Amino acid sequence: MFEKILIANRGEIACRVIRACREMKIAAVAVYSDADRDALHVRMADEAYHIGPPQSSESYLVGSKIVEVARRSGAQAIHPGYGFLSENPNFVREVVAAGITFIGPPPEAMEAMGGKISARKIAIEAGVPVVPGTTEPLRSLEDAKGTANEIGYPVMLKASAGGGGKGMRLVASADEMSSAYENARAESLASFGDDAVYIEKAVVRPRHIEIQVFSDTHGNHIHLGERECSIQRRHQKVVEEAPSPIDSAELRAAMGECAVKVARAVNYVGAGTVEFLVSDIDKSFYFLEMNTRLQVEHPVTELVTGIDLVREQINVAAGKPLSFSQDEVRLTGHAIECRIYAEDPENNFLPSPGKILRLRVPQGPGVRDDGGVYEGADVSIYYDPMISKFAVWGRNRDEAIDRMRRALDEYQIAGIKTTLPFFREIIRDAVFISGNLDTGFIPAFLERRTQLEADPQTKNAAIIAAALAAGSRNAAARVDLNRAESKWQTAARNAALANRLSS
Ligand code: MV4
């Protein structure tokens, strides 16, 4: 086993990996930019090395600096976390050439899945369903129009080099094709230096469900069930759960089997995620892409399987076989995660950097906070504004929702704006509670919220309730508010809560 691991990342994921190292009695080496001198991951690590100025392009993204620190510190392996260099095959090659183990898949698997067209081809060859569409880049506008006519509108134009919705266009009819095609190509070229675009039939308001896969160097490939990731805002996940509220053993088995086929097809090693779109009409599912890294939302899988995915990653990288077989994987209960961002939900989710003046993390049964900050820490403008991923476990979905609602009410962050109030509303939302989720959830939720706020009766009730709650800080008043059933009372209660927490 490794004696020392370098973590080529920052923030909460660096802290998460350091925690696993500590449990495994492995020394953890941190790297940090000028902006992160006082960061939590630096304080938690056994050793820390400065790697440059705040800009990622001059610090966390410079592979040669990271490899140099690994050499200097004597680290035998590098964990990349997510983002930054985690899906960069050239970095993996640089690491391996230096005689250091990369904790992740081989570069060939990354490359095979990095190109979306290549990934589609591999899925088709492996017998995994993909959305009807092309397996070659479109050659011209005429080609795009002809193919779209064959498939039938609406269609999606997608960048082969894409991901996260960049270079993607929904095209509803033939007269939109010309501008959509040019825009998708231009955006793809600007974002990825590659203008290859392909076409897929559009799945209308799909669910986004992904399967966690795990592979070792002995040819074992297994899956750890699914995560429901439909609740996204601008292609950023906001709330994730395991299992999906669909919670169908048949669907899980079928999707799991397909995910494993994809992993096997690219000789995968370590933790990976295979994404699917699931049609709400007939529950048919289609391969979308594979992410060749540990994902932000891995805790919900850990909470329902009891498996420490980072520990498993490290063991697999050291050449050990997986510590469990497919038959030994048991899903127990339900987990929900909220990604807490330093963003202002009242101001179009603008980043809200600054000093965290107060931090109270929920406690009690079934809660887990994967944080990357401490009270007094600064949230910098240079990096992703996610400051914590907060997850709960319950025996079933209803219990998990109750627990998340309680815990979010306990959570206090002051000094910066955060998305906490936004989550307090989502967790009380009737559509969320129903579990009838699709990728249109957030836009529809924001629309419902705007309408509710515009209702004068709601507004008056909210003002009265806020005044009452502010005046009376006793628990009984709050319990009364919590018993509120009707729509406007729910809004009033939320307003009261927001008032109480901010005062
Ligand atoms: C789609 C789709 C509908 N039909 N593909 C968005 C990000 C990228 N990874 C794939 N995406 C989509 N691809 C077809 N053929 C709808 C989306 C999509 C989406 C997917 C997952 C989560 C949120 C989304 C929001 C809008 C669109």
PDB file of C-alpha atoms and ligand atoms in Angstrom, residues 116 120 131-132 155-156 158 162-166 168 170 199-209 229-237 275-277 288-289 438-440, ligand 1:
ATOM      1  CA  LYS A 116     -18.781  12.010 -27.285  1.00  0.00           C
ATOM      2  CA  ARG A 120     -21.460   6.667 -28.616  1.00  0.00           C
ATOM      3  CA  VAL A 131     -30.456   7.948 -28.552  1.00  0.00           C
ATOM      4  CA  PRO A 132     -31.071   7.594 -32.318  1.00  0.00           C
ATOM      5  CA  VAL A 155     -33.349  17.060 -32.406  1.00  0.00           C
ATOM      6  CA  MET A 156     -30.274  17.951 -30.381  1.00  0.00           C
ATOM      7  CA  LYS A 158     -24.124  18.336 -29.687  1.00  0.00           C
ATOM      8  CA  GLY A 162     -18.572  18.792 -25.361  1.00  0.00           C
ATOM      9  CA  GLY A 163     -19.989  18.144 -21.968  1.00  0.00           C
ATOM     10  CA  GLY A 164     -21.935  20.282 -19.559  1.00  0.00           C
ATOM     11  CA  GLY A 165     -24.234  21.515 -22.307  1.00  0.00           C
ATOM     12  CA  LYS A 166     -21.576  23.601 -24.125  1.00  0.00           C
ATOM     13  CA  MET A 168     -25.476  21.903 -27.440  1.00  0.00           C
ATOM     14  CA  LEU A 170     -32.216  21.963 -29.112  1.00  0.00           C
ATOM     15  CA  ILE A 199     -27.043  15.001 -34.024  1.00  0.00           C
ATOM     16  CA  GLU A 200     -29.406  13.081 -31.742  1.00  0.00           C
ATOM     17  CA  LYS A 201     -33.145  12.842 -31.458  1.00  0.00           C
ATOM     18  CA  ALA A 202     -34.212  14.999 -28.520  1.00  0.00           C
ATOM     19  CA  VAL A 203     -35.707  13.171 -25.574  1.00  0.00           C
ATOM     20  CA  VAL A 204     -38.438  15.430 -24.180  1.00  0.00           C
ATOM     21  CA  ARG A 205     -38.119  16.320 -20.468  1.00  0.00           C
ATOM     22  CA  PRO A 206     -36.017  13.281 -19.609  1.00  0.00           C
ATOM     23  CA  ARG A 207     -34.778  12.164 -16.257  1.00  0.00           C
ATOM     24  CA  HIS A 208     -31.027  12.207 -15.856  1.00  0.00           C
ATOM     25  CA  ILE A 209     -29.993   9.043 -14.062  1.00  0.00           C
ATOM     26  CA  CYS A 229     -29.515  13.808 -11.033  1.00  0.00           C
ATOM     27  CA  SER A 230     -32.407  15.467 -12.851  1.00  0.00           C
ATOM     28  CA  ILE A 231     -32.406  18.540 -10.621  1.00  0.00           C
ATOM     29  CA  GLN A 232     -29.929  20.756 -12.424  1.00  0.00           C
ATOM     30  CA  ARG A 233     -29.528  24.451 -13.026  1.00  0.00           C
ATOM     31  CA  ARG A 234     -27.635  25.444 -16.165  1.00  0.00           C
ATOM     32  CA  HIS A 235     -26.149  21.945 -16.378  1.00  0.00           C
ATOM     33  CA  GLN A 236     -24.936  22.117 -12.775  1.00  0.00           C
ATOM     34  CA  LYS A 237     -26.414  19.497 -10.485  1.00  0.00           C
ATOM     35  CA  GLU A 275     -24.918   8.733 -17.531  1.00  0.00           C
ATOM     36  CA  PHE A 276     -28.283   7.900 -19.054  1.00  0.00           C
ATOM     37  CA  LEU A 277     -31.342   9.790 -20.156  1.00  0.00           C
ATOM     38  CA  LEU A 288     -25.412   9.674 -22.767  1.00  0.00           C
ATOM     39  CA  GLU A 289     -21.765   9.773 -21.707  1.00  0.00           C
ATOM     40  CA  ASP A 438     -37.197  15.594 -14.825  1.00  0.00           C
ATOM     41  CA  THR A 439     -34.555  17.954 -16.184  1.00  0.00           C
ATOM     42  CA  GLY A 440     -37.144  20.742 -16.404  1.00  0.00           C
TER      43      GLY A 440
HETATM   44  C1  MV4 B   1     -30.017  15.443 -24.286  1.00  0.00           C
HETATM   45  C2  MV4 B   1     -31.290  15.872 -23.868  1.00  0.00           C
HETATM   46  C3  MV4 B   1     -32.378  15.436 -24.585  1.00  0.00           C
HETATM   47  N1  MV4 B   1     -32.205  14.625 -25.657  1.00  0.00           N
HETATM   48  N2  MV4 B   1     -29.902  14.633 -25.347  1.00  0.00           N
HETATM   49  C4  MV4 B   1     -27.445  18.154 -21.301  1.00  0.00           C
HETATM   50  C5  MV4 B   1     -25.996  18.037 -20.927  1.00  0.00           C
HETATM   51  C6  MV4 B   1     -25.445  16.941 -21.728  1.00  0.00           C
HETATM   52  N3  MV4 B   1     -24.600  16.095 -20.943  1.00  0.00           N
HETATM   53  C7  MV4 B   1     -26.619  16.207 -22.279  1.00  0.00           C
HETATM   54  N4  MV4 B   1     -27.782  17.016 -22.046  1.00  0.00           N
HETATM   55  C8  MV4 B   1     -28.972  16.669 -22.598  1.00  0.00           C
HETATM   56  N5  MV4 B   1     -28.901  15.825 -23.646  1.00  0.00           N
HETATM   57  C9  MV4 B   1     -30.983  14.247 -26.022  1.00  0.00           C
HETATM   58  N6  MV4 B   1     -30.834  13.467 -27.092  1.00  0.00           N
HETATM   59  C10 MV4 B   1     -31.378  16.737 -22.767  1.00  0.00           C
HETATM   60  C11 MV4 B   1     -30.222  17.148 -22.130  1.00  0.00           C
HETATM   61  C12 MV4 B   1     -30.409  18.065 -21.050  1.00  0.00           C
HETATM   62  C13 MV4 B   1     -30.116  17.714 -19.745  1.00  0.00           C
HETATM   63  C14 MV4 B   1     -29.582  16.465 -19.437  1.00  0.00           C
HETATM   64  C15 MV4 B   1     -29.289  16.134 -18.155  1.00  0.00           C
HETATM   65  C16 MV4 B   1     -29.529  17.052 -17.137  1.00  0.00           C
HETATM   66  C17 MV4 B   1     -30.041  18.288 -17.404  1.00  0.00           C
HETATM   67  C18 MV4 B   1     -30.337  18.636 -18.712  1.00  0.00           C
HETATM   68  C19 MV4 B   1     -30.869  19.898 -18.975  1.00  0.00           C
HETATM   69  C20 MV4 B   1     -31.165  20.231 -20.270  1.00  0.00           C
HETATM   70  C21 MV4 B   1     -30.920  19.329 -21.309  1.00  0.00           C
END
